[in-house]
Amino acid sequence: MFVACDGCTRPDFRGFALLMPAVSVGNVGQLAVDLVISTLSMPKVGYFYTDCLVPMIGNNPYATTDDNATELCINAEVYAAPSKKLVVLQIRSPFIKNKYRLFCQILLTWVKSCGFSKIVLLSSSHAYQRNDQQLQGTSLRYLLSPAVEKATGNIMERLNGRELEQVPAFPGVNGDEKVFHIPGGGITKLLFTESCSKGIPLVVLLKFCSEGDNIPDAQVLADYLNEWLQLTANQQSNSSPVKCSGWKIPSSWKLLFGSGLPPALF
C-alpha cells in the first residue's frame, strides 16, 4: 500500500499516468526509470509498502549534494511530477518467490483507488529467445491493453517500435492458438493479463536485450518513452561520457559496476 512521506499530505493522483519498471533482464526498465526521475528532478512523495519484494535499504540514488547524499531509500518508492501529470513507482529489489500475483493484485487495487489514467510499464526480454519475426527491424516493442488501445494505438504505430508478436502456444504443433511470450520479462506478462481482465489501461514498452552493460539499452528505452510522452527535450548530453538524448545520469550510476579494481592488485 502507499504510505506518504513524513510531513506530506496524501497526494491526489487522479488523472495522472503511473510509470513503473518490471524487474526484468538487464534491469533495463529500472535504469530507464532512474533516468526519468533524475532528469525531471522528481521529489519523493511516499513509499509503496509491500512484503512481496526482497527488503533493502541504501543511500539516496539521486544525490546532488553532500547534504542529501545520506538520505535513505528502500525497495519501492513513489515520485511525482505534477506539471507532467506523472507518478513514478521505482522498484529496486527482486520479487519474493510466489508473490508475483499478489503484488499485481495490490498494485492494480491501488491504481483503481487513485484514479490513474493509465499504467506505463517499462520492461525487457531476452534477445536470444526471439523468433524469426522478432529478429527483423527494431528491438523495441509495445503492448496495449484493450482499455487503452483505442486512444493510444494510432500514436504507438507512428513511433519507432512495433507491437509485440505472438508466438504459437504449442511450438511444433499445428494450431491457431497464439500467446505472448516474454522470457526474462518478470511480471510483465502477468500484469498485462491481469490489466486486460480488469479493464485497466496499460501500456508496455519493451526492449530485447542481453545481460551486461545495459545503460545503452536503458537510454534507448527511455528515448522510446520520451518519443511518446514528451517528458524532456531531445538533445545531446555532453555532461557524461555515455551519449544520451537529454537524460541526466543519476549519481548512483557511478557505482553501477562497483568501485573499480584496487591498485594493490598491480
PDB file of C-alpha atoms in Angstrom:
ATOM      1  CA  MET A   1       0.000   0.000   0.000  1.00  0.00           C
ATOM      2  CA  PHE A   2       1.043   3.634  -0.477  1.00  0.00           C
ATOM      3  CA  VAL A   3       2.487   5.484   2.503  1.00  0.00           C
ATOM      4  CA  ALA A   4       3.081   9.248   2.166  1.00  0.00           C
ATOM      5  CA  CYS A   5       6.391  10.735   3.309  1.00  0.00           C
ATOM      6  CA  ASP A   6       6.522  12.247   6.791  1.00  0.00           C
ATOM      7  CA  GLY A   7       5.024  15.719   6.812  1.00  0.00           C
ATOM      8  CA  CYS A   8       3.367  15.276   3.403  1.00  0.00           C
ATOM      9  CA  THR A   9      -0.368  15.312   2.874  1.00  0.00           C
ATOM     10  CA  ARG A  10      -1.706  12.376   0.904  1.00  0.00           C
ATOM     11  CA  PRO A  11      -1.352  13.491  -2.736  1.00  0.00           C
ATOM     12  CA  ASP A  12      -4.169  13.367  -5.248  1.00  0.00           C
ATOM     13  CA  PHE A  13      -3.067  11.282  -8.244  1.00  0.00           C
ATOM     14  CA  ARG A  14      -6.398  11.315 -10.095  1.00  0.00           C
ATOM     15  CA  GLY A  15      -5.794  11.589 -13.840  1.00  0.00           C
ATOM     16  CA  PHE A  16      -2.031  11.033 -13.536  1.00  0.00           C
ATOM     17  CA  ALA A  17      -0.121   8.383 -15.505  1.00  0.00           C
ATOM     18  CA  LEU A  18       1.772   5.785 -13.447  1.00  0.00           C
ATOM     19  CA  LEU A  19       5.214   4.874 -14.775  1.00  0.00           C
ATOM     20  CA  MET A  20       6.957   1.812 -13.347  1.00  0.00           C
ATOM     21  CA  PRO A  21       9.538  -0.823 -14.301  1.00  0.00           C
ATOM     22  CA  ALA A  22       9.353  -4.574 -14.469  1.00  0.00           C
ATOM     23  CA  VAL A  23      12.246  -6.287 -12.698  1.00  0.00           C
ATOM     24  CA  SER A  24      13.436  -7.909 -15.899  1.00  0.00           C
ATOM     25  CA  VAL A  25      16.561  -8.963 -17.794  1.00  0.00           C
ATOM     26  CA  GLY A  26      19.377  -6.413 -17.562  1.00  0.00           C
ATOM     27  CA  ASN A  27      17.306  -4.248 -15.182  1.00  0.00           C
ATOM     28  CA  VAL A  28      16.614  -2.106 -18.242  1.00  0.00           C
ATOM     29  CA  GLY A  29      13.230  -0.829 -17.040  1.00  0.00           C
ATOM     30  CA  GLN A  30      14.635   0.184 -13.646  1.00  0.00           C
ATOM     31  CA  LEU A  31      17.577   2.005 -15.237  1.00  0.00           C
ATOM     32  CA  ALA A  32      15.240   3.852 -17.637  1.00  0.00           C
ATOM     33  CA  VAL A  33      13.037   4.907 -14.722  1.00  0.00           C
ATOM     34  CA  ASP A  34      16.177   6.163 -12.954  1.00  0.00           C
ATOM     35  CA  LEU A  35      16.825   8.439 -15.927  1.00  0.00           C
ATOM     36  CA  VAL A  36      13.295   9.862 -15.814  1.00  0.00           C
ATOM     37  CA  ILE A  37      13.389  10.560 -12.060  1.00  0.00           C
ATOM     38  CA  SER A  38      16.857  12.121 -12.224  1.00  0.00           C
ATOM     39  CA  THR A  39      16.204  14.264 -15.315  1.00  0.00           C
ATOM     40  CA  LEU A  40      12.869  15.634 -14.096  1.00  0.00           C
ATOM     41  CA  SER A  41      14.255  16.094 -10.539  1.00  0.00           C
ATOM     42  CA  MET A  42      11.134  14.367  -9.247  1.00  0.00           C
ATOM     43  CA  PRO A  43      10.614  14.670  -5.483  1.00  0.00           C
ATOM     44  CA  LYS A  44       9.836  11.585  -3.442  1.00  0.00           C
ATOM     45  CA  VAL A  45       6.250  11.708  -2.166  1.00  0.00           C
ATOM     46  CA  GLY A  46       5.966   8.323  -0.493  1.00  0.00           C
ATOM     47  CA  TYR A  47       6.678   4.623  -0.367  1.00  0.00           C
ATOM     48  CA  PHE A  48       4.932   1.532  -1.691  1.00  0.00           C
ATOM     49  CA  TYR A  49       4.922  -0.769   1.316  1.00  0.00           C
ATOM     50  CA  THR A  50       4.671  -4.467   0.436  1.00  0.00           C
ATOM     51  CA  ASP A  51       6.080  -7.787   1.634  1.00  0.00           C
ATOM     52  CA  CYS A  52       6.242  -9.061  -1.963  1.00  0.00           C
ATOM     53  CA  LEU A  53       9.705  -7.584  -2.550  1.00  0.00           C
ATOM     54  CA  VAL A  54      13.050  -8.516  -1.038  1.00  0.00           C
ATOM     55  CA  PRO A  55      13.761  -5.914   1.712  1.00  0.00           C
ATOM     56  CA  MET A  56      16.597  -3.455   1.049  1.00  0.00           C
ATOM     57  CA  ILE A  57      17.892  -0.092   2.160  1.00  0.00           C
ATOM     58  CA  GLY A  58      20.539   2.226   0.736  1.00  0.00           C
ATOM     59  CA  ASN A  59      21.652   5.817   0.266  1.00  0.00           C
ATOM     60  CA  ASN A  60      19.910   8.363  -1.941  1.00  0.00           C
ATOM     61  CA  PRO A  61      20.492   7.179  -5.546  1.00  0.00           C
ATOM     62  CA  TYR A  62      19.766  10.672  -6.927  1.00  0.00           C
ATOM     63  CA  ALA A  63      22.043  12.645  -4.584  1.00  0.00           C
ATOM     64  CA  THR A  64      23.163  16.022  -5.921  1.00  0.00           C
ATOM     65  CA  THR A  65      24.914  17.418  -2.815  1.00  0.00           C
ATOM     66  CA  ASP A  66      26.643  16.097   0.294  1.00  0.00           C
ATOM     67  CA  ASP A  67      23.589  17.160   2.319  1.00  0.00           C
ATOM     68  CA  ASN A  68      21.111  14.852   0.560  1.00  0.00           C
ATOM     69  CA  ALA A  69      23.561  12.018  -0.154  1.00  0.00           C
ATOM     70  CA  THR A  70      22.841  10.376   3.210  1.00  0.00           C
ATOM     71  CA  GLU A  71      19.066  10.236   2.724  1.00  0.00           C
ATOM     72  CA  LEU A  72      17.818   6.664   2.691  1.00  0.00           C
ATOM     73  CA  CYS A  73      15.950   4.775   0.001  1.00  0.00           C
ATOM     74  CA  ILE A  74      14.078   1.466   0.179  1.00  0.00           C
ATOM     75  CA  ASN A  75      12.864  -1.192  -2.252  1.00  0.00           C
ATOM     76  CA  ALA A  76       9.784   0.601  -3.637  1.00  0.00           C
ATOM     77  CA  GLU A  77       9.360   4.365  -3.671  1.00  0.00           C
ATOM     78  CA  VAL A  78       6.928   6.801  -5.282  1.00  0.00           C
ATOM     79  CA  TYR A  79       7.947  10.036  -7.026  1.00  0.00           C
ATOM     80  CA  ALA A  80       5.702  12.670  -8.620  1.00  0.00           C
ATOM     81  CA  ALA A  81       5.891  15.445 -11.227  1.00  0.00           C
ATOM     82  CA  PRO A  82       2.524  17.260 -11.053  1.00  0.00           C
ATOM     83  CA  SER A  83       3.407  19.517 -14.009  1.00  0.00           C
ATOM     84  CA  LYS A  84       3.745  16.395 -16.194  1.00  0.00           C
ATOM     85  CA  LYS A  85       0.760  14.616 -14.590  1.00  0.00           C
ATOM     86  CA  LEU A  86       3.197  11.778 -13.909  1.00  0.00           C
ATOM     87  CA  VAL A  87       3.783   9.464 -10.944  1.00  0.00           C
ATOM     88  CA  VAL A  88       6.730   7.055 -10.901  1.00  0.00           C
ATOM     89  CA  LEU A  89       6.949   3.864  -8.848  1.00  0.00           C
ATOM     90  CA  GLN A  90      10.589   2.766  -8.735  1.00  0.00           C
ATOM     91  CA  ILE A  91      11.254  -0.847  -7.728  1.00  0.00           C
ATOM     92  CA  ARG A  92      14.800  -1.654  -6.607  1.00  0.00           C
ATOM     93  CA  SER A  93      14.740  -5.287  -5.484  1.00  0.00           C
ATOM     94  CA  PRO A  94      13.521  -8.620  -6.891  1.00  0.00           C
ATOM     95  CA  PHE A  95      10.238 -10.271  -6.022  1.00  0.00           C
ATOM     96  CA  ILE A  96       9.922 -12.936  -3.363  1.00  0.00           C
ATOM     97  CA  LYS A  97       9.110 -16.312  -4.876  1.00  0.00           C
ATOM     98  CA  ASN A  98       5.398 -16.979  -5.472  1.00  0.00           C
ATOM     99  CA  LYS A  99       4.381 -13.381  -4.655  1.00  0.00           C
ATOM    100  CA  TYR A 100       4.184 -12.026  -8.199  1.00  0.00           C
ATOM    101  CA  ARG A 101       0.413 -12.413  -8.441  1.00  0.00           C
ATOM    102  CA  LEU A 102      -0.239 -10.906  -5.004  1.00  0.00           C
ATOM    103  CA  PHE A 103       1.858  -7.865  -5.920  1.00  0.00           C
ATOM    104  CA  CYS A 104      -0.074  -7.373  -9.165  1.00  0.00           C
ATOM    105  CA  GLN A 105      -3.369  -7.546  -7.277  1.00  0.00           C
ATOM    106  CA  ILE A 106      -2.207  -4.998  -4.670  1.00  0.00           C
ATOM    107  CA  LEU A 107      -0.820  -2.706  -7.374  1.00  0.00           C
ATOM    108  CA  LEU A 108      -3.980  -2.747  -9.507  1.00  0.00           C
ATOM    109  CA  THR A 109      -6.150  -2.121  -6.447  1.00  0.00           C
ATOM    110  CA  TRP A 110      -4.018   0.971  -5.700  1.00  0.00           C
ATOM    111  CA  VAL A 111      -4.234   2.097  -9.333  1.00  0.00           C
ATOM    112  CA  LYS A 112      -8.034   1.928  -9.228  1.00  0.00           C
ATOM    113  CA  SER A 113      -8.298   3.692  -5.864  1.00  0.00           C
ATOM    114  CA  CYS A 114      -6.027   6.545  -7.011  1.00  0.00           C
ATOM    115  CA  GLY A 115      -7.760   7.002 -10.355  1.00  0.00           C
ATOM    116  CA  PHE A 116      -4.634   6.785 -12.507  1.00  0.00           C
ATOM    117  CA  SER A 117      -5.335   7.398 -16.185  1.00  0.00           C
ATOM    118  CA  LYS A 118      -3.013   4.564 -17.247  1.00  0.00           C
ATOM    119  CA  ILE A 119      -0.024   2.426 -16.275  1.00  0.00           C
ATOM    120  CA  VAL A 120       3.139   2.581 -18.375  1.00  0.00           C
ATOM    121  CA  LEU A 121       5.356  -0.446 -17.740  1.00  0.00           C
ATOM    122  CA  LEU A 122       8.986  -0.405 -18.911  1.00  0.00           C
ATOM    123  CA  SER A 123      10.304  -3.906 -19.464  1.00  0.00           C
ATOM    124  CA  SER A 124      12.839  -6.065 -21.309  1.00  0.00           C
ATOM    125  CA  SER A 125      13.101  -9.572 -22.691  1.00  0.00           C
ATOM    126  CA  HIS A 126      15.909 -11.989 -23.600  1.00  0.00           C
ATOM    127  CA  ALA A 127      17.238 -11.124 -27.056  1.00  0.00           C
ATOM    128  CA  TYR A 128      18.470 -14.670 -27.659  1.00  0.00           C
ATOM    129  CA  GLN A 129      14.948 -16.095 -27.387  1.00  0.00           C
ATOM    130  CA  ARG A 130      13.454 -14.021 -30.192  1.00  0.00           C
ATOM    131  CA  ASN A 131      11.722 -15.827 -33.031  1.00  0.00           C
ATOM    132  CA  ASP A 132      12.452 -15.177 -36.728  1.00  0.00           C
ATOM    133  CA  GLN A 133       9.865 -12.385 -36.908  1.00  0.00           C
ATOM    134  CA  GLN A 134      11.332 -10.582 -33.920  1.00  0.00           C
ATOM    135  CA  LEU A 135      14.860 -10.639 -35.350  1.00  0.00           C
ATOM    136  CA  GLN A 136      13.822  -8.190 -38.051  1.00  0.00           C
ATOM    137  CA  GLY A 137      13.909  -4.428 -37.638  1.00  0.00           C
ATOM    138  CA  THR A 138      13.887  -2.599 -34.303  1.00  0.00           C
ATOM    139  CA  SER A 139      14.421  -4.230 -30.916  1.00  0.00           C
ATOM    140  CA  LEU A 140      11.649  -2.087 -29.375  1.00  0.00           C
ATOM    141  CA  ARG A 141       8.148  -3.451 -28.849  1.00  0.00           C
ATOM    142  CA  TYR A 142       4.880  -2.309 -27.273  1.00  0.00           C
ATOM    143  CA  LEU A 143       1.744  -3.939 -25.868  1.00  0.00           C
ATOM    144  CA  LEU A 144      -1.606  -2.239 -25.257  1.00  0.00           C
ATOM    145  CA  SER A 145      -4.450  -3.469 -23.081  1.00  0.00           C
ATOM    146  CA  PRO A 146      -7.927  -3.179 -24.657  1.00  0.00           C
ATOM    147  CA  ALA A 147      -8.825  -0.307 -22.281  1.00  0.00           C
ATOM    148  CA  VAL A 148      -6.126   1.924 -23.780  1.00  0.00           C
ATOM    149  CA  GLU A 149      -5.819   0.543 -27.315  1.00  0.00           C
ATOM    150  CA  LYS A 150      -8.368   2.831 -28.984  1.00  0.00           C
ATOM    151  CA  ALA A 151      -6.885   6.028 -27.537  1.00  0.00           C
ATOM    152  CA  THR A 152      -3.199   5.157 -27.881  1.00  0.00           C
ATOM    153  CA  GLY A 153      -2.931   2.584 -30.662  1.00  0.00           C
ATOM    154  CA  ASN A 154      -2.609   5.051 -33.559  1.00  0.00           C
ATOM    155  CA  ILE A 155       0.079   7.027 -31.707  1.00  0.00           C
ATOM    156  CA  MET A 156       2.166   3.939 -30.923  1.00  0.00           C
ATOM    157  CA  GLU A 157       2.046   2.827 -34.552  1.00  0.00           C
ATOM    158  CA  ARG A 158       3.770   6.070 -35.583  1.00  0.00           C
ATOM    159  CA  LEU A 159       6.700   5.571 -33.184  1.00  0.00           C
ATOM    160  CA  ASN A 160       9.879   3.551 -33.713  1.00  0.00           C
ATOM    161  CA  GLY A 161       8.683   0.370 -32.017  1.00  0.00           C
ATOM    162  CA  ARG A 162       6.434  -2.439 -33.185  1.00  0.00           C
ATOM    163  CA  GLU A 163       3.645  -4.336 -31.483  1.00  0.00           C
ATOM    164  CA  LEU A 164       4.959  -7.456 -29.758  1.00  0.00           C
ATOM    165  CA  GLU A 165       4.388 -10.501 -31.916  1.00  0.00           C
ATOM    166  CA  GLN A 166       2.518 -13.521 -30.585  1.00  0.00           C
ATOM    167  CA  VAL A 167       4.011 -16.998 -30.837  1.00  0.00           C
ATOM    168  CA  PRO A 168       2.339 -20.437 -31.110  1.00  0.00           C
ATOM    169  CA  ALA A 169       1.071 -21.670 -27.753  1.00  0.00           C
ATOM    170  CA  PHE A 170       2.481 -25.114 -28.531  1.00  0.00           C
ATOM    171  CA  PRO A 171       5.652 -24.800 -30.665  1.00  0.00           C
ATOM    172  CA  GLY A 172       5.987 -27.510 -33.265  1.00  0.00           C
ATOM    173  CA  VAL A 173       2.284 -28.395 -33.109  1.00  0.00           C
ATOM    174  CA  ASN A 174      -0.127 -27.231 -35.799  1.00  0.00           C
ATOM    175  CA  GLY A 175      -2.733 -24.960 -34.281  1.00  0.00           C
ATOM    176  CA  ASP A 176      -4.117 -21.430 -34.395  1.00  0.00           C
ATOM    177  CA  GLU A 177      -3.716 -20.660 -30.705  1.00  0.00           C
ATOM    178  CA  LYS A 178      -1.088 -17.958 -30.108  1.00  0.00           C
ATOM    179  CA  VAL A 179       0.158 -16.282 -26.947  1.00  0.00           C
ATOM    180  CA  PHE A 180       2.560 -13.569 -25.834  1.00  0.00           C
ATOM    181  CA  HIS A 181       5.919 -14.966 -24.778  1.00  0.00           C
ATOM    182  CA  ILE A 182       8.149 -12.588 -22.767  1.00  0.00           C
ATOM    183  CA  PRO A 183      11.119 -14.599 -21.410  1.00  0.00           C
ATOM    184  CA  GLY A 184      13.059 -12.670 -18.786  1.00  0.00           C
ATOM    185  CA  GLY A 185      10.248 -10.127 -18.518  1.00  0.00           C
ATOM    186  CA  GLY A 186       9.413 -10.681 -14.832  1.00  0.00           C
ATOM    187  CA  ILE A 187       5.831  -9.623 -14.045  1.00  0.00           C
ATOM    188  CA  THR A 188       5.244  -8.122 -17.499  1.00  0.00           C
ATOM    189  CA  LYS A 189       3.006 -10.822 -18.930  1.00  0.00           C
ATOM    190  CA  LEU A 190       1.101 -11.372 -15.667  1.00  0.00           C
ATOM    191  CA  LEU A 191       0.445  -7.654 -15.153  1.00  0.00           C
ATOM    192  CA  PHE A 192      -0.659  -7.299 -18.774  1.00  0.00           C
ATOM    193  CA  THR A 193      -3.046 -10.264 -18.476  1.00  0.00           C
ATOM    194  CA  GLU A 194      -4.496  -9.004 -15.183  1.00  0.00           C
ATOM    195  CA  SER A 195      -4.930  -5.470 -16.567  1.00  0.00           C
ATOM    196  CA  CYS A 196      -6.734  -6.813 -19.627  1.00  0.00           C
ATOM    197  CA  SER A 197      -9.131  -8.875 -17.496  1.00  0.00           C
ATOM    198  CA  LYS A 198      -9.841  -5.961 -15.107  1.00  0.00           C
ATOM    199  CA  GLY A 199     -10.246  -3.301 -17.799  1.00  0.00           C
ATOM    200  CA  ILE A 200      -7.239  -1.250 -16.646  1.00  0.00           C
ATOM    201  CA  PRO A 201      -5.363   0.878 -19.229  1.00  0.00           C
ATOM    202  CA  LEU A 202      -1.811  -0.499 -19.502  1.00  0.00           C
ATOM    203  CA  VAL A 203       0.944   0.284 -21.996  1.00  0.00           C
ATOM    204  CA  VAL A 204       4.041  -1.946 -22.028  1.00  0.00           C
ATOM    205  CA  LEU A 205       7.206  -0.585 -23.654  1.00  0.00           C
ATOM    206  CA  LEU A 206       9.768  -3.346 -24.052  1.00  0.00           C
ATOM    207  CA  LYS A 207      13.283  -3.826 -25.415  1.00  0.00           C
ATOM    208  CA  PHE A 208      15.026  -7.053 -26.376  1.00  0.00           C
ATOM    209  CA  CYS A 209      18.460  -7.160 -24.732  1.00  0.00           C
ATOM    210  CA  SER A 210      21.141  -9.331 -23.150  1.00  0.00           C
ATOM    211  CA  GLU A 211      22.755  -9.159 -19.722  1.00  0.00           C
ATOM    212  CA  GLY A 212      25.828  -6.928 -19.456  1.00  0.00           C
ATOM    213  CA  ASP A 213      26.275  -3.165 -19.620  1.00  0.00           C
ATOM    214  CA  ASN A 214      22.626  -2.263 -20.140  1.00  0.00           C
ATOM    215  CA  ILE A 215      22.981   1.523 -19.848  1.00  0.00           C
ATOM    216  CA  PRO A 216      22.635   1.968 -23.653  1.00  0.00           C
ATOM    217  CA  ASP A 217      19.513  -0.254 -23.628  1.00  0.00           C
ATOM    218  CA  ALA A 218      18.011   1.859 -20.821  1.00  0.00           C
ATOM    219  CA  GLN A 219      18.664   5.074 -22.733  1.00  0.00           C
ATOM    220  CA  VAL A 220      17.082   3.664 -25.895  1.00  0.00           C
ATOM    221  CA  LEU A 221      14.010   2.575 -23.908  1.00  0.00           C
ATOM    222  CA  ALA A 222      13.821   5.972 -22.177  1.00  0.00           C
ATOM    223  CA  ASP A 223      14.045   7.684 -25.590  1.00  0.00           C
ATOM    224  CA  TYR A 224      11.205   5.467 -26.812  1.00  0.00           C
ATOM    225  CA  LEU A 225       9.107   6.541 -23.816  1.00  0.00           C
ATOM    226  CA  ASN A 226      10.022  10.185 -24.396  1.00  0.00           C
ATOM    227  CA  GLU A 227       9.118   9.948 -28.068  1.00  0.00           C
ATOM    228  CA  TRP A 228       5.574   9.212 -26.920  1.00  0.00           C
ATOM    229  CA  LEU A 229       5.112  11.248 -23.722  1.00  0.00           C
ATOM    230  CA  GLN A 230       7.492  14.147 -24.497  1.00  0.00           C
ATOM    231  CA  LEU A 231       8.823  14.328 -20.929  1.00  0.00           C
ATOM    232  CA  THR A 232      12.004  16.189 -21.847  1.00  0.00           C
ATOM    233  CA  ALA A 233      13.503  17.897 -24.890  1.00  0.00           C
ATOM    234  CA  ASN A 234      15.588  15.672 -27.134  1.00  0.00           C
ATOM    235  CA  GLN A 235      19.157  16.942 -27.072  1.00  0.00           C
ATOM    236  CA  GLN A 236      22.659  15.535 -26.895  1.00  0.00           C
ATOM    237  CA  SER A 237      24.138  15.458 -23.397  1.00  0.00           C
ATOM    238  CA  ASN A 238      27.821  16.395 -23.045  1.00  0.00           C
ATOM    239  CA  SER A 239      27.949  16.037 -19.259  1.00  0.00           C
ATOM    240  CA  SER A 240      28.509  12.278 -19.446  1.00  0.00           C
ATOM    241  CA  PRO A 241      30.862  10.021 -21.409  1.00  0.00           C
ATOM    242  CA  VAL A 242      27.753   7.991 -22.247  1.00  0.00           C
ATOM    243  CA  LYS A 243      25.807   9.583 -25.094  1.00  0.00           C
ATOM    244  CA  CYS A 244      22.103  10.065 -24.464  1.00  0.00           C
ATOM    245  CA  SER A 245      19.241  12.315 -25.525  1.00  0.00           C
ATOM    246  CA  GLY A 246      18.807  14.896 -22.792  1.00  0.00           C
ATOM    247  CA  TRP A 247      18.901  12.441 -19.893  1.00  0.00           C
ATOM    248  CA  LYS A 248      20.617  13.319 -16.628  1.00  0.00           C
ATOM    249  CA  ILE A 249      22.722  10.411 -15.357  1.00  0.00           C
ATOM    250  CA  PRO A 250      21.973   9.650 -11.662  1.00  0.00           C
ATOM    251  CA  SER A 251      24.897   9.896  -9.247  1.00  0.00           C
ATOM    252  CA  SER A 252      24.355   6.258  -8.186  1.00  0.00           C
ATOM    253  CA  TRP A 253      25.358   5.040 -11.666  1.00  0.00           C
ATOM    254  CA  LYS A 254      28.995   5.797 -10.821  1.00  0.00           C
ATOM    255  CA  LEU A 255      28.964   2.573  -8.791  1.00  0.00           C
ATOM    256  CA  LEU A 256      26.868   0.530 -11.210  1.00  0.00           C
ATOM    257  CA  PHE A 257      29.740  -1.893 -11.791  1.00  0.00           C
ATOM    258  CA  GLY A 258      31.445  -1.493  -8.429  1.00  0.00           C
ATOM    259  CA  SER A 259      34.257   0.827  -7.394  1.00  0.00           C
ATOM    260  CA  GLY A 260      36.912  -0.458  -9.777  1.00  0.00           C
ATOM    261  CA  LEU A 261      39.998  -2.616  -9.283  1.00  0.00           C
ATOM    262  CA  PRO A 262      42.118  -1.851  -6.204  1.00  0.00           C
ATOM    263  CA  PRO A 263      45.585  -0.516  -7.197  1.00  0.00           C
ATOM    264  CA  ALA A 264      47.175  -3.002  -4.761  1.00  0.00           C
ATOM    265  CA  LEU A 265      46.474  -5.773  -7.268  1.00  0.00           C
ATOM    266  CA  PHE A 266      49.153  -4.342  -9.515  1.00  0.00           C
TER     267      PHE A 266
END
